[in-house]
Amino acid sequence: MNSQILFVEYHIPVKKLTNQELSIEFPEWSPEKISSKTGIYERGICDENEFASDLAINAAKKLFDKYGIEKNEIDFLLYCTQSPDYLLPTTACLIHKELGLNSNCGALDFNLGCSGYIYGLSLAKGLIGSGDASNVLLITSETYSKYIHPEDKSNRTIFGDAAAATLICVTTEPGLEKFVFGTDGFGAMNLIVKTGGIRKRVPSMFVEYSEGNFVKSDDHLFMDGQEIFKFTTREVPLLVDRCLKLNNLQISQIDLFVFHQANRYMLDFIRRKLNIPADRFFVSLELTGNTVSSTIPIALTEAMKIGKLERGMKVMLVGFGVGYSSGAVVFNF
Amino acid sequence: MRDFKKFMIDLRLQFEESDAQLLQANTKFRDLGTFDSLTRFSIVAYIDDEYNFKLPDNIFTIVQTPQELFNFMSNE
């Protein structure tokens, strides 16, 4: 049995953080400099009482309304987040309740970041391929803004909050092709929130300032930008090559590449390294920022809106980041 | 022996166009407005790829200009 991405929709918080606002707080960075480097002009930021599960529910409701989806026909909910409501129960059960899904529907959370969408698609393909499900709702949702220290100008510039909902269904046509994956736990400490889990449940209150007034705190999101850049520029081209080989394809046979939208500068670097023509490499993060596991489905939605992605196209999706974790897939839209 | 002219062309590719035009052998990196962490990361990654040379993470505390960077790579 084949599986296909049928519909995608997303939701971003109403509240926005603009480059102008960031520049007032951090005058050493002009709004123009921020946008020219990152490709980002504004990002959605959750209110204090707005959470990833709220964004997820909104994204799913938008998907249902827009495409007239009969929610009783969904037989599995996959929820990708690193911002769960509670340590337990799994947030997917709470979202399941709020959406009023069928009680025979399976639901689970999985904890991944920027590679999460690829892994979610793979899980959905597995569930459909085994015959255990026919209609899988994959929701990705993240609120890194709640993990970022208010003085952390680098991460506040890059990350935005958002959720995306994708319906993956059984189909007779070839949809999702073969996946490749990558994992390297040696990079775990380079992108991390150290406290709040079971190993270090209580805040440590450790805060350190480095050259250029960059802040590092165990209780907030820490990203070693240089190490992440090295990992990405080293591993992503290899991942793309593996995925192409596994699917017996060449770069010239892919109609559209949609990578995790980390930031424009890094995407440009990888695109040039892989010799992918700019017109087949979709970039869309101007009004959302890096929304972690939702960047790829948001980009897919935007690509469809402007006619850059059409039925019948062959598309490669590539996700990479925290973990380190990475994955790629080719699909026929 | 590396070619300094090619090295300069490669280096300029890592900068925004406005600063790429200003970059000369003895230009101080820090004098360029777009020389920030992302540019530093991309220079380190590009030199690793193109020249198979691993620069130390603190390279830009050791060298200030393209000429000094080239010399550092030649002397290692």
mmCIF file of C-alpha atoms in Angstrom:
data_model
loop_
_atom_site.group_PDB
_atom_site.id
_atom_site.type_symbol
_atom_site.label_atom_id
_atom_site.label_comp_id
_atom_site.label_asym_id
_atom_site.label_seq_id
_atom_site.Cartn_x
_atom_site.Cartn_y
_atom_site.Cartn_z
ATOM 1 C CA MET A 1 0.000 0.000 0.000
ATOM 2 C CA ASN A 2 1.224 3.478 -0.851
ATOM 3 C CA SER A 3 0.809 6.631 1.168
ATOM 4 C CA GLN A 4 0.490 10.222 0.052
ATOM 5 C CA ILE A 5 0.647 13.709 1.558
ATOM 6 C CA LEU A 6 -2.851 14.894 0.775
ATOM 7 C CA PHE A 7 -3.304 18.235 2.510
ATOM 8 C CA VAL A 8 -1.174 20.610 4.605
ATOM 9 C CA GLU A 9 -2.071 23.700 6.623
ATOM 10 C CA TYR A 10 -0.396 25.732 9.372
ATOM 11 C CA HIS A 11 -1.037 28.197 12.144
ATOM 12 C CA ILE A 12 1.177 30.898 13.640
ATOM 13 C CA PRO A 13 0.440 32.957 16.761
ATOM 14 C CA VAL A 14 -1.198 36.350 16.313
ATOM 15 C CA LYS A 15 1.563 38.117 18.238
ATOM 16 C CA LYS A 16 4.611 38.913 16.099
ATOM 17 C CA LEU A 17 8.203 39.864 16.850
ATOM 18 C CA THR A 18 9.586 42.087 14.095
ATOM 19 C CA ASN A 19 13.162 42.948 13.165
ATOM 20 C CA GLN A 20 12.414 46.549 14.154
ATOM 21 C CA GLU A 21 11.475 45.438 17.660
ATOM 22 C CA LEU A 22 14.606 43.288 17.926
ATOM 23 C CA SER A 23 16.749 46.167 16.721
ATOM 24 C CA ILE A 24 15.404 48.429 19.482
ATOM 25 C CA GLU A 25 16.460 45.855 22.072
ATOM 26 C CA PHE A 26 19.773 45.045 20.353
ATOM 27 C CA PRO A 27 20.824 48.270 18.546
ATOM 28 C CA GLU A 28 24.051 46.671 17.257
ATOM 29 C CA TRP A 29 21.861 44.716 14.796
ATOM 30 C CA SER A 30 19.846 46.794 12.311
ATOM 31 C CA PRO A 31 16.546 45.422 10.933
ATOM 32 C CA GLU A 32 18.159 45.254 7.473
ATOM 33 C CA LYS A 33 21.135 43.283 8.747
ATOM 34 C CA ILE A 34 18.870 40.756 10.448
ATOM 35 C CA SER A 35 16.768 40.217 7.313
ATOM 36 C CA SER A 36 19.711 40.095 4.905
ATOM 37 C CA LYS A 37 21.446 37.391 6.933
ATOM 38 C CA THR A 38 18.564 35.283 8.131
ATOM 39 C CA GLY A 39 15.919 35.957 5.474
ATOM 40 C CA ILE A 40 13.475 36.597 8.330
ATOM 41 C CA TYR A 41 11.404 39.775 8.800
ATOM 42 C CA GLU A 42 9.084 38.677 11.599
ATOM 43 C CA ARG A 43 8.206 35.591 13.602
ATOM 44 C CA GLY A 44 5.112 34.478 15.509
ATOM 45 C CA ILE A 45 5.518 34.365 19.288
ATOM 46 C CA CYS A 46 3.082 32.716 21.683
ATOM 47 C CA ASP A 47 1.467 34.678 24.470
ATOM 48 C CA GLU A 48 2.207 33.624 28.031
ATOM 49 C CA ASN A 49 -0.957 31.502 28.137
ATOM 50 C CA GLU A 50 -0.727 30.106 24.628
ATOM 51 C CA PHE A 51 1.002 26.760 24.158
ATOM 52 C CA ALA A 52 2.177 24.398 21.441
ATOM 53 C CA SER A 53 -0.949 22.267 21.886
ATOM 54 C CA ASP A 54 -3.115 25.361 21.228
ATOM 55 C CA LEU A 55 -1.240 26.044 17.999
ATOM 56 C CA ALA A 56 -1.552 22.377 17.056
ATOM 57 C CA ILE A 57 -5.329 22.378 17.568
ATOM 58 C CA ASN A 58 -5.683 25.546 15.512
ATOM 59 C CA ALA A 59 -3.580 24.129 12.674
ATOM 60 C CA ALA A 60 -5.643 20.922 12.603
ATOM 61 C CA LYS A 61 -8.963 22.823 12.682
ATOM 62 C CA LYS A 62 -7.784 24.995 9.777
ATOM 63 C CA LEU A 63 -6.891 21.848 7.846
ATOM 64 C CA PHE A 64 -10.279 20.243 8.554
ATOM 65 C CA ASP A 65 -12.215 23.385 7.598
ATOM 66 C CA LYS A 66 -10.258 24.221 4.485
ATOM 67 C CA TYR A 67 -10.429 20.761 2.957
ATOM 68 C CA GLY A 68 -13.710 19.501 4.444
ATOM 69 C CA ILE A 69 -12.001 16.613 6.196
ATOM 70 C CA GLU A 70 -14.247 14.193 8.077
ATOM 71 C CA LYS A 71 -12.409 13.948 11.381
ATOM 72 C CA ASN A 72 -14.013 10.625 12.288
ATOM 73 C CA GLU A 73 -12.048 9.049 9.452
ATOM 74 C CA ILE A 74 -8.694 9.872 11.031
ATOM 75 C CA ASP A 75 -7.379 6.694 12.588
ATOM 76 C CA PHE A 76 -4.009 7.853 13.888
ATOM 77 C CA LEU A 77 -2.674 11.115 15.318
ATOM 78 C CA LEU A 78 1.083 11.653 15.376
ATOM 79 C CA TYR A 79 2.205 14.701 17.340
ATOM 80 C CA CYS A 80 5.765 15.982 17.047
ATOM 81 C CA THR A 81 6.851 18.440 19.726
ATOM 82 C CA GLN A 82 9.615 19.336 22.143
ATOM 83 C CA SER A 83 7.199 21.592 24.021
ATOM 84 C CA PRO A 84 4.764 19.090 25.582
ATOM 85 C CA ASP A 85 2.081 20.413 27.920
ATOM 86 C CA TYR A 86 3.077 17.973 30.665
ATOM 87 C CA LEU A 87 5.700 15.313 31.301
ATOM 88 C CA LEU A 88 2.724 12.983 31.117
ATOM 89 C CA PRO A 89 0.202 12.273 29.692
ATOM 90 C CA THR A 90 1.242 12.450 26.071
ATOM 91 C CA THR A 91 -0.037 15.736 24.632
ATOM 92 C CA ALA A 92 -1.501 13.874 21.651
ATOM 93 C CA CYS A 93 -4.261 12.583 23.967
ATOM 94 C CA LEU A 94 -5.186 16.157 24.928
ATOM 95 C CA ILE A 95 -5.196 17.275 21.295
ATOM 96 C CA HIS A 96 -7.240 14.202 20.362
ATOM 97 C CA LYS A 97 -9.865 15.233 22.923
ATOM 98 C CA GLU A 98 -9.988 18.888 21.828
ATOM 99 C CA LEU A 99 -10.318 17.924 18.171
ATOM 100 C CA GLY A 100 -13.040 15.379 18.965
ATOM 101 C CA LEU A 101 -11.355 12.581 17.057
ATOM 102 C CA ASN A 102 -12.715 9.046 16.953
ATOM 103 C CA SER A 103 -12.092 7.039 20.140
ATOM 104 C CA ASN A 104 -10.667 4.213 18.002
ATOM 105 C CA CYS A 105 -7.933 6.560 16.790
ATOM 106 C CA GLY A 106 -4.364 5.949 17.988
ATOM 107 C CA ALA A 107 -2.399 8.931 19.287
ATOM 108 C CA LEU A 108 1.172 9.465 20.368
ATOM 109 C CA ASP A 109 3.807 12.155 20.839
ATOM 110 C CA PHE A 110 7.316 11.951 19.523
ATOM 111 C CA ASN A 111 10.119 14.257 20.555
ATOM 112 C CA LEU A 112 12.118 15.589 17.619
ATOM 113 C CA GLY A 113 13.017 19.041 16.367
ATOM 114 C CA CYS A 114 13.959 20.117 12.883
ATOM 115 C CA SER A 115 13.998 16.563 11.497
ATOM 116 C CA GLY A 116 10.590 15.786 13.041
ATOM 117 C CA TYR A 117 8.450 16.268 9.959
ATOM 118 C CA ILE A 118 10.449 13.710 7.968
ATOM 119 C CA TYR A 119 10.226 11.172 10.802
ATOM 120 C CA GLY A 120 6.502 11.826 11.153
ATOM 121 C CA LEU A 121 5.962 11.147 7.461
ATOM 122 C CA SER A 122 7.948 7.942 7.774
ATOM 123 C CA LEU A 123 5.893 6.789 10.773
ATOM 124 C CA ALA A 124 2.712 7.608 8.872
ATOM 125 C CA LYS A 125 3.937 5.662 5.848
ATOM 126 C CA GLY A 126 4.731 2.709 8.117
ATOM 127 C CA LEU A 127 1.276 2.761 9.719
ATOM 128 C CA ILE A 128 -0.417 2.947 6.344
ATOM 129 C CA GLY A 129 1.882 0.416 4.690
ATOM 130 C CA SER A 130 1.209 -2.123 7.442
ATOM 131 C CA GLY A 131 -2.524 -1.703 6.946
ATOM 132 C CA ASP A 132 -3.010 -0.522 10.529
ATOM 133 C CA ALA A 133 -4.178 2.946 9.482
ATOM 134 C CA SER A 134 -5.583 4.636 6.391
ATOM 135 C CA ASN A 135 -5.694 8.315 7.348
ATOM 136 C CA VAL A 136 -2.923 9.681 9.549
ATOM 137 C CA LEU A 137 -2.962 13.201 10.945
ATOM 138 C CA LEU A 138 0.583 14.439 11.537
ATOM 139 C CA ILE A 139 0.875 17.593 13.622
ATOM 140 C CA THR A 140 4.144 19.378 14.287
ATOM 141 C CA SER A 141 4.135 22.182 16.838
ATOM 142 C CA GLU A 142 6.841 24.100 18.637
ATOM 143 C CA THR A 143 7.188 27.065 20.969
ATOM 144 C CA TYR A 144 10.947 27.524 21.323
ATOM 145 C CA SER A 145 10.240 31.156 22.311
ATOM 146 C CA LYS A 146 9.340 29.831 25.757
ATOM 147 C CA TYR A 147 12.815 28.264 26.059
ATOM 148 C CA ILE A 148 14.818 31.257 24.811
ATOM 149 C CA HIS A 149 16.476 33.642 27.271
ATOM 150 C CA PRO A 150 15.158 37.211 26.735
ATOM 151 C CA GLU A 151 18.738 38.468 26.201
ATOM 152 C CA ASP A 152 19.623 35.730 23.689
ATOM 153 C CA LYS A 153 19.624 37.863 20.563
ATOM 154 C CA SER A 154 20.831 35.091 18.227
ATOM 155 C CA ASN A 155 18.080 32.613 18.985
ATOM 156 C CA ARG A 156 15.368 35.247 19.315
ATOM 157 C CA THR A 157 16.266 36.410 15.818
ATOM 158 C CA ILE A 158 16.006 32.961 14.281
ATOM 159 C CA PHE A 159 13.194 31.022 15.940
ATOM 160 C CA GLY A 160 9.439 31.509 15.671
ATOM 161 C CA ASP A 161 6.513 29.562 17.115
ATOM 162 C CA ALA A 162 4.138 27.654 14.832
ATOM 163 C CA ALA A 163 2.234 24.451 14.190
ATOM 164 C CA ALA A 164 1.423 22.558 11.004
ATOM 165 C CA ALA A 165 -1.066 19.796 10.283
ATOM 166 C CA THR A 166 -0.676 17.272 7.473
ATOM 167 C CA LEU A 167 -3.070 14.560 6.338
ATOM 168 C CA ILE A 168 -1.373 11.451 4.976
ATOM 169 C CA CYS A 169 -3.649 8.876 3.332
ATOM 170 C CA VAL A 170 -3.529 5.471 1.712
ATOM 171 C CA THR A 171 -3.327 5.697 -2.065
ATOM 172 C CA THR A 172 -2.877 3.480 -5.086
ATOM 173 C CA GLU A 173 -0.429 5.891 -6.721
ATOM 174 C CA PRO A 174 3.211 6.063 -5.597
ATOM 175 C CA GLY A 175 3.409 8.931 -3.099
ATOM 176 C CA LEU A 176 6.036 8.823 -0.388
ATOM 177 C CA GLU A 177 9.117 7.010 -1.675
ATOM 178 C CA LYS A 178 12.109 5.711 0.292
ATOM 179 C CA PHE A 179 13.434 7.540 3.344
ATOM 180 C CA VAL A 180 16.962 7.935 4.677
ATOM 181 C CA PHE A 181 17.807 8.832 8.271
ATOM 182 C CA GLY A 182 20.760 10.003 10.325
ATOM 183 C CA THR A 183 21.462 10.174 14.063
ATOM 184 C CA ASP A 184 24.510 11.443 15.937
ATOM 185 C CA GLY A 185 24.060 11.755 19.686
ATOM 186 C CA PHE A 186 27.582 13.172 19.996
ATOM 187 C CA GLY A 187 26.017 16.483 18.962
ATOM 188 C CA ALA A 188 23.357 16.381 21.683
ATOM 189 C CA MET A 189 24.976 19.059 23.857
ATOM 190 C CA ASN A 190 25.216 21.555 20.982
ATOM 191 C CA LEU A 191 21.485 22.272 20.874
ATOM 192 C CA ILE A 192 19.845 21.655 24.197
ATOM 193 C CA VAL A 193 17.660 22.827 27.065
ATOM 194 C CA LYS A 194 19.425 21.217 30.010
ATOM 195 C CA THR A 195 16.933 21.585 32.818
ATOM 196 C CA GLY A 196 13.261 20.715 33.216
ATOM 197 C CA GLY A 197 13.559 17.004 32.362
ATOM 198 C CA ILE A 198 14.051 14.201 34.850
ATOM 199 C CA ARG A 199 17.862 14.359 34.843
ATOM 200 C CA LYS A 200 17.863 18.010 35.966
ATOM 201 C CA ARG A 201 14.337 18.829 36.930
ATOM 202 C CA VAL A 202 15.025 21.974 38.964
ATOM 203 C CA PRO A 203 16.295 25.160 37.282
ATOM 204 C CA SER A 204 20.036 25.604 37.780
ATOM 205 C CA MET A 205 19.953 29.424 37.445
ATOM 206 C CA PHE A 206 23.350 29.178 35.684
ATOM 207 C CA VAL A 207 23.846 32.122 33.314
ATOM 208 C CA GLU A 208 27.052 33.101 31.507
ATOM 209 C CA TYR A 209 27.850 35.995 29.161
ATOM 210 C CA SER A 210 30.471 35.605 26.449
ATOM 211 C CA GLU A 211 32.162 38.014 24.016
ATOM 212 C CA GLY A 212 29.637 40.145 22.142
ATOM 213 C CA ASN A 213 27.215 39.863 25.069
ATOM 214 C CA PHE A 214 25.939 36.447 24.009
ATOM 215 C CA VAL A 215 24.105 34.738 26.847
ATOM 216 C CA LYS A 216 24.278 31.059 27.799
ATOM 217 C CA SER A 217 21.879 29.594 30.343
ATOM 218 C CA ASP A 218 21.210 25.989 31.370
ATOM 219 C CA ASP A 219 17.546 26.816 31.883
ATOM 220 C CA HIS A 220 17.111 28.117 28.356
ATOM 221 C CA LEU A 221 17.741 27.015 24.809
ATOM 222 C CA PHE A 222 21.441 26.744 24.091
ATOM 223 C CA MET A 223 22.675 26.514 20.515
ATOM 224 C CA ASP A 224 26.343 26.289 19.564
ATOM 225 C CA GLY A 225 25.935 28.001 16.212
ATOM 226 C CA GLN A 226 29.360 27.091 14.892
ATOM 227 C CA GLU A 227 28.970 23.394 15.671
ATOM 228 C CA ILE A 228 25.458 23.326 14.206
ATOM 229 C CA PHE A 229 26.723 25.045 11.065
ATOM 230 C CA LYS A 230 29.540 22.478 10.753
ATOM 231 C CA PHE A 231 27.153 19.552 11.263
ATOM 232 C CA THR A 232 24.687 20.882 8.736
ATOM 233 C CA THR A 233 27.138 21.764 5.999
ATOM 234 C CA ARG A 234 28.956 18.435 6.455
ATOM 235 C CA GLU A 235 26.045 16.020 6.855
ATOM 236 C CA VAL A 236 23.159 17.433 4.818
ATOM 237 C CA PRO A 237 24.849 17.070 1.401
ATOM 238 C CA LEU A 238 25.721 13.457 2.279
ATOM 239 C CA LEU A 239 22.123 12.845 3.368
ATOM 240 C CA VAL A 240 20.796 14.258 0.085
ATOM 241 C CA ASP A 241 23.200 12.069 -1.902
ATOM 242 C CA ARG A 242 22.101 8.970 0.039
ATOM 243 C CA CYS A 243 18.434 9.766 -0.551
ATOM 244 C CA LEU A 244 18.955 10.325 -4.278
ATOM 245 C CA LYS A 245 20.908 7.085 -4.655
ATOM 246 C CA LEU A 246 18.364 5.052 -2.683
ATOM 247 C CA ASN A 247 15.585 6.326 -4.933
ATOM 248 C CA ASN A 248 17.677 5.989 -8.124
ATOM 249 C CA LEU A 249 17.399 9.682 -8.842
ATOM 250 C CA GLN A 250 19.649 12.592 -9.713
ATOM 251 C CA ILE A 251 19.336 16.219 -8.655
ATOM 252 C CA SER A 252 18.126 17.121 -12.161
ATOM 253 C CA GLN A 253 15.117 14.788 -11.726
ATOM 254 C CA ILE A 254 13.794 16.549 -8.627
ATOM 255 C CA ASP A 255 11.293 19.310 -9.433
ATOM 256 C CA LEU A 256 11.463 21.006 -6.047
ATOM 257 C CA PHE A 257 13.698 20.798 -2.991
ATOM 258 C CA VAL A 258 12.228 21.802 0.357
ATOM 259 C CA PHE A 259 14.778 21.780 3.149
ATOM 260 C CA HIS A 260 14.276 22.588 6.805
ATOM 261 C CA GLN A 261 14.205 26.396 6.810
ATOM 262 C CA ALA A 262 16.991 27.008 9.330
ATOM 263 C CA ASN A 263 18.022 30.438 8.044
ATOM 264 C CA ARG A 264 18.565 31.852 4.565
ATOM 265 C CA TYR A 265 22.338 32.101 4.859
ATOM 266 C CA MET A 266 22.802 28.455 5.789
ATOM 267 C CA LEU A 267 20.334 27.322 3.117
ATOM 268 C CA ASP A 268 22.255 29.292 0.474
ATOM 269 C CA PHE A 269 25.488 27.677 1.585
ATOM 270 C CA ILE A 270 24.064 24.141 1.325
ATOM 271 C CA ARG A 271 22.315 24.835 -1.985
ATOM 272 C CA ARG A 272 25.543 26.087 -3.555
ATOM 273 C CA LYS A 273 27.463 23.114 -2.183
ATOM 274 C CA LEU A 274 24.970 20.701 -3.745
ATOM 275 C CA ASN A 275 24.724 22.679 -7.017
ATOM 276 C CA ILE A 276 20.937 22.861 -6.796
ATOM 277 C CA PRO A 277 19.511 25.586 -9.083
ATOM 278 C CA ALA A 278 17.917 28.395 -7.052
ATOM 279 C CA ASP A 279 14.610 28.130 -8.943
ATOM 280 C CA ARG A 280 14.116 24.550 -7.715
ATOM 281 C CA PHE A 281 15.112 25.268 -4.115
ATOM 282 C CA PHE A 282 12.215 26.685 -2.136
ATOM 283 C CA VAL A 283 12.880 29.157 0.669
ATOM 284 C CA SER A 284 10.044 30.484 2.798
ATOM 285 C CA LEU A 285 10.721 31.834 6.256
ATOM 286 C CA GLU A 286 10.268 35.599 5.857
ATOM 287 C CA LEU A 287 7.152 35.869 8.024
ATOM 288 C CA THR A 288 7.537 32.836 10.246
ATOM 289 C CA GLY A 289 11.230 32.360 11.070
ATOM 290 C CA ASN A 290 12.705 28.977 11.878
ATOM 291 C CA THR A 291 9.696 27.127 13.283
ATOM 292 C CA VAL A 292 11.656 23.900 13.956
ATOM 293 C CA SER A 293 9.565 20.863 12.929
ATOM 294 C CA SER A 294 7.007 22.996 11.082
ATOM 295 C CA THR A 295 9.285 24.750 8.582
ATOM 296 C CA ILE A 296 8.892 22.081 5.894
ATOM 297 C CA PRO A 297 5.072 21.812 5.986
ATOM 298 C CA ILE A 298 4.812 25.623 6.144
ATOM 299 C CA ALA A 299 7.072 25.876 3.090
ATOM 300 C CA LEU A 300 4.981 23.227 1.299
ATOM 301 C CA THR A 301 1.817 25.211 2.028
ATOM 302 C CA GLU A 302 3.373 28.433 0.763
ATOM 303 C CA ALA A 303 4.797 26.705 -2.320
ATOM 304 C CA MET A 304 1.305 25.412 -3.167
ATOM 305 C CA LYS A 305 -0.212 28.875 -2.659
ATOM 306 C CA ILE A 306 2.067 30.492 -5.232
ATOM 307 C CA GLY A 307 1.956 27.584 -7.688
ATOM 308 C CA LYS A 308 5.547 26.535 -7.104
ATOM 309 C CA LEU A 309 4.348 23.103 -5.958
ATOM 310 C CA GLU A 310 1.801 21.338 -8.151
ATOM 311 C CA ARG A 311 0.344 17.844 -8.342
ATOM 312 C CA GLY A 312 2.546 15.479 -10.313
ATOM 313 C CA MET A 313 5.823 17.026 -9.156
ATOM 314 C CA LYS A 314 8.663 15.036 -7.628
ATOM 315 C CA VAL A 315 9.801 16.705 -4.402
ATOM 316 C CA MET A 316 12.636 16.100 -1.971
ATOM 317 C CA LEU A 317 12.200 17.023 1.687
ATOM 318 C CA VAL A 318 15.206 17.274 3.997
ATOM 319 C CA GLY A 319 15.120 17.829 7.766
ATOM 320 C CA PHE A 320 18.118 18.215 10.093
ATOM 321 C CA GLY A 321 18.953 19.579 13.511
ATOM 322 C CA VAL A 322 18.689 18.986 17.244
ATOM 323 C CA GLY A 323 19.858 15.562 18.337
ATOM 324 C CA TYR A 324 21.670 15.541 15.981
ATOM 325 C CA SER A 325 18.912 14.002 13.929
ATOM 326 C CA SER A 326 18.298 14.136 10.192
ATOM 327 C CA GLY A 327 16.147 12.574 7.522
ATOM 328 C CA ALA A 328 15.170 12.958 3.881
ATOM 329 C CA VAL A 329 12.536 11.600 1.532
ATOM 330 C CA VAL A 330 11.367 11.923 -2.041
ATOM 331 C CA PHE A 331 7.655 12.060 -2.753
ATOM 332 C CA ASN A 332 5.430 12.329 -5.789
ATOM 333 C CA PHE A 333 2.894 15.020 -5.076
ATOM 334 C CA MET B 1 51.114 25.770 -2.853
ATOM 335 C CA ARG B 2 47.726 27.493 -2.720
ATOM 336 C CA ASP B 3 46.724 30.222 -5.161
ATOM 337 C CA PHE B 4 46.082 33.475 -3.295
ATOM 338 C CA LYS B 5 43.951 34.929 -6.107
ATOM 339 C CA LYS B 6 41.603 31.925 -6.017
ATOM 340 C CA PHE B 7 41.589 32.058 -2.232
ATOM 341 C CA MET B 8 40.398 35.690 -2.346
ATOM 342 C CA ILE B 9 37.654 34.840 -4.860
ATOM 343 C CA ASP B 10 36.486 31.979 -2.643
ATOM 344 C CA LEU B 11 36.600 34.155 0.449
ATOM 345 C CA ARG B 12 34.527 36.928 -1.153
ATOM 346 C CA LEU B 13 31.802 34.373 -1.916
ATOM 347 C CA GLN B 14 31.195 34.028 1.806
ATOM 348 C CA PHE B 15 30.381 37.734 2.233
ATOM 349 C CA GLU B 16 27.355 39.799 1.367
ATOM 350 C CA GLU B 17 27.956 41.534 -1.970
ATOM 351 C CA SER B 18 28.486 45.013 -0.484
ATOM 352 C CA ASP B 19 31.346 43.780 1.689
ATOM 353 C CA ALA B 20 32.694 41.279 -0.844
ATOM 354 C CA GLN B 21 33.618 44.228 -3.054
ATOM 355 C CA LEU B 22 35.520 45.884 -0.204
ATOM 356 C CA LEU B 23 37.462 42.792 0.834
ATOM 357 C CA GLN B 24 41.174 43.099 0.006
ATOM 358 C CA ALA B 25 44.211 41.172 1.215
ATOM 359 C CA ASN B 26 44.785 43.466 4.163
ATOM 360 C CA THR B 27 41.203 44.433 4.992
ATOM 361 C CA LYS B 28 40.448 43.793 8.640
ATOM 362 C CA PHE B 29 37.511 41.389 8.797
ATOM 363 C CA ARG B 30 36.087 43.217 11.777
ATOM 364 C CA ASP B 31 35.853 46.441 9.769
ATOM 365 C CA LEU B 32 33.254 44.865 7.482
ATOM 366 C CA GLY B 33 29.661 45.358 8.600
ATOM 367 C CA THR B 34 28.496 41.889 7.562
ATOM 368 C CA PHE B 35 31.339 39.980 9.233
ATOM 369 C CA ASP B 36 29.313 38.217 11.886
ATOM 370 C CA SER B 37 29.049 34.735 13.340
ATOM 371 C CA LEU B 38 27.272 33.264 10.295
ATOM 372 C CA THR B 39 29.991 34.588 7.983
ATOM 373 C CA ARG B 40 32.689 33.182 10.267
ATOM 374 C CA PHE B 41 30.969 29.787 10.312
ATOM 375 C CA SER B 42 30.665 29.714 6.546
ATOM 376 C CA ILE B 43 34.348 30.643 6.014
ATOM 377 C CA VAL B 44 35.412 27.810 8.334
ATOM 378 C CA ALA B 45 33.058 25.332 6.599
ATOM 379 C CA TYR B 46 34.025 26.483 3.097
ATOM 380 C CA ILE B 47 37.766 26.200 3.760
ATOM 381 C CA ASP B 48 37.233 22.740 5.201
ATOM 382 C CA ASP B 49 35.331 21.711 2.047
ATOM 383 C CA GLU B 50 37.356 23.431 -0.612
ATOM 384 C CA TYR B 51 40.858 23.210 0.860
ATOM 385 C CA ASN B 52 40.413 20.193 3.121
ATOM 386 C CA PHE B 53 41.846 22.359 5.910
ATOM 387 C CA LYS B 54 40.321 22.443 9.370
ATOM 388 C CA LEU B 55 40.610 25.900 10.897
ATOM 389 C CA PRO B 56 40.546 26.099 14.709
ATOM 390 C CA ASP B 57 37.285 27.437 16.183
ATOM 391 C CA ASN B 58 39.125 30.517 17.480
ATOM 392 C CA ILE B 59 40.769 31.313 14.124
ATOM 393 C CA PHE B 60 39.416 34.852 13.982
ATOM 394 C CA THR B 61 41.062 35.712 17.279
ATOM 395 C CA ILE B 62 44.361 34.605 15.699
ATOM 396 C CA VAL B 63 44.082 36.244 12.262
ATOM 397 C CA GLN B 64 42.627 39.627 11.361
ATOM 398 C CA THR B 65 42.866 39.808 7.554
ATOM 399 C CA PRO B 66 42.599 37.555 4.456
ATOM 400 C CA GLN B 67 46.395 37.678 4.046
ATOM 401 C CA GLU B 68 46.913 36.535 7.628
ATOM 402 C CA LEU B 69 44.367 33.758 7.144
ATOM 403 C CA PHE B 70 46.112 32.616 3.970
ATOM 404 C CA ASN B 71 49.496 32.717 5.717
ATOM 405 C CA PHE B 72 48.109 30.728 8.649
ATOM 406 C CA MET B 73 46.942 27.992 6.279
ATOM 407 C CA SER B 74 50.259 28.022 4.402
ATOM 408 C CA ASN B 75 52.341 27.753 7.567
ATOM 409 C CA GLU B 76 50.437 24.875 9.129
#
